[in-house]
Amino acid sequence: MKLGDLVRTSALRYPDREAVVCAGTRISFAKLDHRSNRLANGLLGLGQQPGDRVALYLPNSIQLVVAMAALAKSGGVMVPLSTRLAPPEVAYMLSHSEPMAVIFSPELRDVARQAAAGLAGVRLIVTAHAGPGETALEDLMEAGADTAPPALPAGFDDLAICYTSGTTGRPKGAV
């Protein structure tokens, strides 16, 4: 069973049970399924294909969990970036992973924009009001259907690229 299917199945079995609790905010499995469907379909509407990487430059939050579930459903490969990284580290990881989009929170806007500046075709998606050249996450979700996205290819299994600490050289992306 794929992770996106697990979210969907949990929403069918336990729609009103809490799926995520973060900083006093709680969402149910049904809400997580609904929001992740909308984001998955919104990303697919931007042209995301299975295997395309999407960097997640977000603090621990409900939005992070929704984005992770959406990528599991759409076939996107998440590239989680620690919010504690120095700007050159973020720039290196974005350059190395070649994401089609970067989802970031507004307090990380300057670093995200600078790190993605030299990368062709990278979409900037912010979890707040969008600035020039950015898309607001909520607008992207509004554009996406709330139905389940198309099923992923049977053999597709890549979910994430996590970077090593780079203590002996440059960080390495591990699938």
mmCIF file of C-alpha atoms in Angstrom:
data_model
loop_
_atom_site.group_PDB
_atom_site.id
_atom_site.type_symbol
_atom_site.label_atom_id
_atom_site.label_comp_id
_atom_site.label_asym_id
_atom_site.label_seq_id
_atom_site.Cartn_x
_atom_site.Cartn_y
_atom_site.Cartn_z
ATOM 1 C CA MET A 1 0.000 0.000 0.000
ATOM 2 C CA LYS A 2 1.298 3.442 -0.899
ATOM 3 C CA LEU A 3 1.417 6.207 1.724
ATOM 4 C CA GLY A 4 -1.167 8.321 -0.117
ATOM 5 C CA ASP A 5 -3.541 5.349 -0.066
ATOM 6 C CA LEU A 6 -2.995 5.014 3.673
ATOM 7 C CA VAL A 7 -4.188 8.593 4.217
ATOM 8 C CA ARG A 8 -7.254 7.947 2.049
ATOM 9 C CA THR A 9 -8.056 4.640 3.781
ATOM 10 C CA SER A 10 -7.705 6.190 7.236
ATOM 11 C CA ALA A 11 -10.097 8.970 6.208
ATOM 12 C CA LEU A 12 -12.672 6.376 5.160
ATOM 13 C CA ARG A 13 -12.283 4.301 8.338
ATOM 14 C CA TYR A 14 -11.810 7.081 10.901
ATOM 15 C CA PRO A 15 -13.022 10.344 9.331
ATOM 16 C CA ASP A 16 -13.500 12.227 12.597
ATOM 17 C CA ARG A 17 -10.435 10.979 14.472
ATOM 18 C CA GLU A 18 -7.525 13.361 14.903
ATOM 19 C CA ALA A 19 -4.823 12.820 12.315
ATOM 20 C CA VAL A 20 -2.519 15.716 13.194
ATOM 21 C CA VAL A 21 -2.113 17.920 16.243
ATOM 22 C CA CYS A 22 0.354 20.797 16.059
ATOM 23 C CA ALA A 23 0.603 23.955 18.170
ATOM 24 C CA GLY A 24 -2.971 23.633 19.379
ATOM 25 C CA THR A 25 -4.422 23.086 15.895
ATOM 26 C CA ARG A 26 -6.059 19.750 15.184
ATOM 27 C CA ILE A 27 -7.284 18.222 11.942
ATOM 28 C CA SER A 28 -9.142 14.995 11.333
ATOM 29 C CA PHE A 29 -8.248 12.247 8.894
ATOM 30 C CA ALA A 30 -11.117 13.428 6.648
ATOM 31 C CA LYS A 31 -9.746 16.990 6.635
ATOM 32 C CA LEU A 32 -6.184 15.778 5.999
ATOM 33 C CA ASP A 33 -7.424 13.663 3.087
ATOM 34 C CA HIS A 34 -9.480 16.530 1.664
ATOM 35 C CA ARG A 35 -6.711 19.150 1.971
ATOM 36 C CA SER A 36 -4.011 16.815 0.638
ATOM 37 C CA ASN A 37 -6.213 15.886 -2.354
ATOM 38 C CA ARG A 38 -6.668 19.565 -3.180
ATOM 39 C CA LEU A 39 -2.943 20.279 -2.919
ATOM 40 C CA ALA A 40 -1.991 17.152 -4.885
ATOM 41 C CA ASN A 41 -4.363 18.136 -7.673
ATOM 42 C CA GLY A 42 -3.134 21.731 -7.539
ATOM 43 C CA LEU A 43 0.464 20.562 -7.964
ATOM 44 C CA LEU A 44 -0.553 18.282 -10.823
ATOM 45 C CA GLY A 45 -2.275 21.314 -12.377
ATOM 46 C CA LEU A 46 1.073 23.144 -12.256
ATOM 47 C CA GLY A 47 2.552 20.307 -14.298
ATOM 48 C CA GLN A 48 4.056 18.148 -11.555
ATOM 49 C CA GLN A 49 4.700 14.602 -12.773
ATOM 50 C CA PRO A 50 5.488 11.446 -10.761
ATOM 51 C CA GLY A 51 9.132 11.661 -9.753
ATOM 52 C CA ASP A 52 9.310 15.463 -9.835
ATOM 53 C CA ARG A 53 10.917 16.816 -6.694
ATOM 54 C CA VAL A 54 9.280 19.429 -4.457
ATOM 55 C CA ALA A 55 11.306 21.042 -1.683
ATOM 56 C CA LEU A 56 9.521 21.509 1.639
ATOM 57 C CA TYR A 57 11.154 24.401 3.453
ATOM 58 C CA LEU A 58 8.673 24.579 6.306
ATOM 59 C CA PRO A 59 8.716 24.421 10.093
ATOM 60 C CA ASN A 60 6.840 21.610 11.817
ATOM 61 C CA SER A 61 3.210 22.430 11.067
ATOM 62 C CA ILE A 62 -0.084 21.113 9.784
ATOM 63 C CA GLN A 63 0.842 22.609 6.410
ATOM 64 C CA LEU A 64 3.981 20.466 6.323
ATOM 65 C CA VAL A 65 1.989 17.273 6.980
ATOM 66 C CA VAL A 66 -0.623 18.223 4.349
ATOM 67 C CA ALA A 67 2.165 18.894 1.816
ATOM 68 C CA MET A 68 3.828 15.556 2.598
ATOM 69 C CA ALA A 69 0.527 13.686 2.164
ATOM 70 C CA ALA A 70 -0.190 15.598 -1.066
ATOM 71 C CA LEU A 71 3.175 14.637 -2.539
ATOM 72 C CA ALA A 72 2.631 11.001 -1.554
ATOM 73 C CA LYS A 73 -0.656 11.122 -3.479
ATOM 74 C CA SER A 74 0.620 13.005 -6.549
ATOM 75 C CA GLY A 75 3.850 11.046 -6.924
ATOM 76 C CA GLY A 76 6.023 14.025 -6.098
ATOM 77 C CA VAL A 77 9.290 13.323 -4.318
ATOM 78 C CA MET A 78 9.529 15.470 -1.210
ATOM 79 C CA VAL A 79 12.819 17.128 -0.367
ATOM 80 C CA PRO A 80 12.509 18.232 3.282
ATOM 81 C CA LEU A 81 14.839 21.087 4.188
ATOM 82 C CA SER A 82 15.556 21.951 7.799
ATOM 83 C CA THR A 83 14.613 25.488 8.765
ATOM 84 C CA ARG A 84 17.906 25.621 10.688
ATOM 85 C CA LEU A 85 20.094 25.336 7.594
ATOM 86 C CA ALA A 86 22.328 28.234 6.596
ATOM 87 C CA PRO A 87 21.368 29.956 3.311
ATOM 88 C CA PRO A 88 24.305 28.427 1.366
ATOM 89 C CA GLU A 89 23.196 24.938 2.484
ATOM 90 C CA VAL A 90 19.638 25.575 1.304
ATOM 91 C CA ALA A 91 20.977 26.866 -2.027
ATOM 92 C CA TYR A 92 23.172 23.789 -2.461
ATOM 93 C CA MET A 93 20.349 21.334 -1.681
ATOM 94 C CA LEU A 94 17.956 23.091 -4.043
ATOM 95 C CA SER A 95 20.557 23.187 -6.794
ATOM 96 C CA HIS A 96 21.442 19.528 -6.252
ATOM 97 C CA SER A 97 17.862 18.203 -6.012
ATOM 98 C CA GLU A 98 16.491 20.318 -8.885
ATOM 99 C CA PRO A 99 12.940 20.703 -7.536
ATOM 100 C CA MET A 100 10.056 21.815 -9.721
ATOM 101 C CA ALA A 101 8.736 23.805 -6.743
ATOM 102 C CA VAL A 102 9.685 25.040 -3.284
ATOM 103 C CA ILE A 103 6.974 25.300 -0.636
ATOM 104 C CA PHE A 104 8.056 27.662 2.139
ATOM 105 C CA SER A 105 6.703 29.691 5.022
ATOM 106 C CA PRO A 106 6.803 33.511 4.945
ATOM 107 C CA GLU A 107 9.541 33.833 7.572
ATOM 108 C CA LEU A 108 11.819 31.814 5.255
ATOM 109 C CA ARG A 109 10.901 33.798 2.126
ATOM 110 C CA ASP A 110 14.202 35.660 1.680
ATOM 111 C CA VAL A 111 16.345 32.521 1.909
ATOM 112 C CA ALA A 112 13.969 30.514 -0.302
ATOM 113 C CA ARG A 113 13.906 33.202 -2.991
ATOM 114 C CA GLN A 114 17.683 33.671 -2.962
ATOM 115 C CA ALA A 115 18.362 29.927 -2.999
ATOM 116 C CA ALA A 116 15.974 29.333 -5.915
ATOM 117 C CA ALA A 117 16.990 32.437 -7.874
ATOM 118 C CA GLY A 118 19.429 30.691 -10.208
ATOM 119 C CA LEU A 119 17.255 27.648 -10.858
ATOM 120 C CA ALA A 120 15.204 27.610 -14.049
ATOM 121 C CA GLY A 121 11.500 26.924 -13.835
ATOM 122 C CA VAL A 122 11.230 26.522 -10.049
ATOM 123 C CA ARG A 123 7.814 27.516 -8.720
ATOM 124 C CA LEU A 124 7.756 29.406 -5.424
ATOM 125 C CA ILE A 125 4.788 28.460 -3.226
ATOM 126 C CA VAL A 126 4.329 30.327 0.043
ATOM 127 C CA THR A 127 2.055 29.386 2.942
ATOM 128 C CA ALA A 128 0.853 32.990 3.280
ATOM 129 C CA HIS A 129 0.067 35.943 1.025
ATOM 130 C CA ALA A 130 1.981 35.580 -2.236
ATOM 131 C CA GLY A 131 4.530 38.144 -3.298
ATOM 132 C CA PRO A 132 5.733 38.782 -6.860
ATOM 133 C CA GLY A 133 6.538 35.544 -8.677
ATOM 134 C CA GLU A 134 4.983 33.430 -5.924
ATOM 135 C CA THR A 135 1.838 31.329 -5.591
ATOM 136 C CA ALA A 136 -0.088 31.221 -2.319
ATOM 137 C CA LEU A 137 -0.521 27.669 -1.032
ATOM 138 C CA GLU A 138 -4.197 28.296 -0.287
ATOM 139 C CA ASP A 139 -4.792 29.565 -3.852
ATOM 140 C CA LEU A 140 -3.133 26.442 -5.231
ATOM 141 C CA MET A 141 -5.352 24.287 -3.024
ATOM 142 C CA GLU A 142 -8.450 26.205 -4.114
ATOM 143 C CA ALA A 143 -7.540 25.462 -7.739
ATOM 144 C CA GLY A 144 -7.190 21.736 -7.046
ATOM 145 C CA ALA A 145 -10.134 19.341 -7.023
ATOM 146 C CA ASP A 146 -10.984 17.647 -3.736
ATOM 147 C CA THR A 147 -11.251 14.241 -5.414
ATOM 148 C CA ALA A 148 -8.418 11.729 -5.186
ATOM 149 C CA PRO A 149 -5.682 12.373 -7.759
ATOM 150 C CA PRO A 150 -5.035 9.738 -10.449
ATOM 151 C CA ALA A 151 -3.473 6.489 -9.241
ATOM 152 C CA LEU A 152 0.319 6.322 -9.342
ATOM 153 C CA PRO A 153 2.180 3.917 -11.622
ATOM 154 C CA ALA A 154 2.478 0.485 -10.005
ATOM 155 C CA GLY A 155 6.274 0.408 -9.903
ATOM 156 C CA PHE A 156 6.747 3.955 -8.611
ATOM 157 C CA ASP A 157 8.025 4.020 -5.019
ATOM 158 C CA ASP A 158 10.300 7.041 -4.498
ATOM 159 C CA LEU A 159 8.903 9.256 -1.749
ATOM 160 C CA ALA A 160 11.659 11.497 -0.397
ATOM 161 C CA ILE A 161 15.201 12.695 -0.818
ATOM 162 C CA CYS A 162 16.709 13.406 2.589
ATOM 163 C CA TYR A 163 20.095 15.049 2.809
ATOM 164 C CA THR A 164 22.909 13.769 5.017
ATOM 165 C CA SER A 165 24.679 16.116 7.410
ATOM 166 C CA GLY A 166 27.682 16.531 5.130
ATOM 167 C CA THR A 167 30.221 16.223 7.945
ATOM 168 C CA THR A 168 32.917 14.845 5.608
ATOM 169 C CA GLY A 169 31.985 16.807 2.508
ATOM 170 C CA ARG A 170 28.885 18.046 0.731
ATOM 171 C CA PRO A 171 25.555 16.663 1.953
ATOM 172 C CA LYS A 172 24.307 13.760 -0.105
ATOM 173 C CA GLY A 173 20.700 13.207 -1.099
ATOM 174 C CA ALA A 174 19.477 9.787 -0.013
ATOM 175 C CA VAL A 175 16.289 8.491 -1.679
#
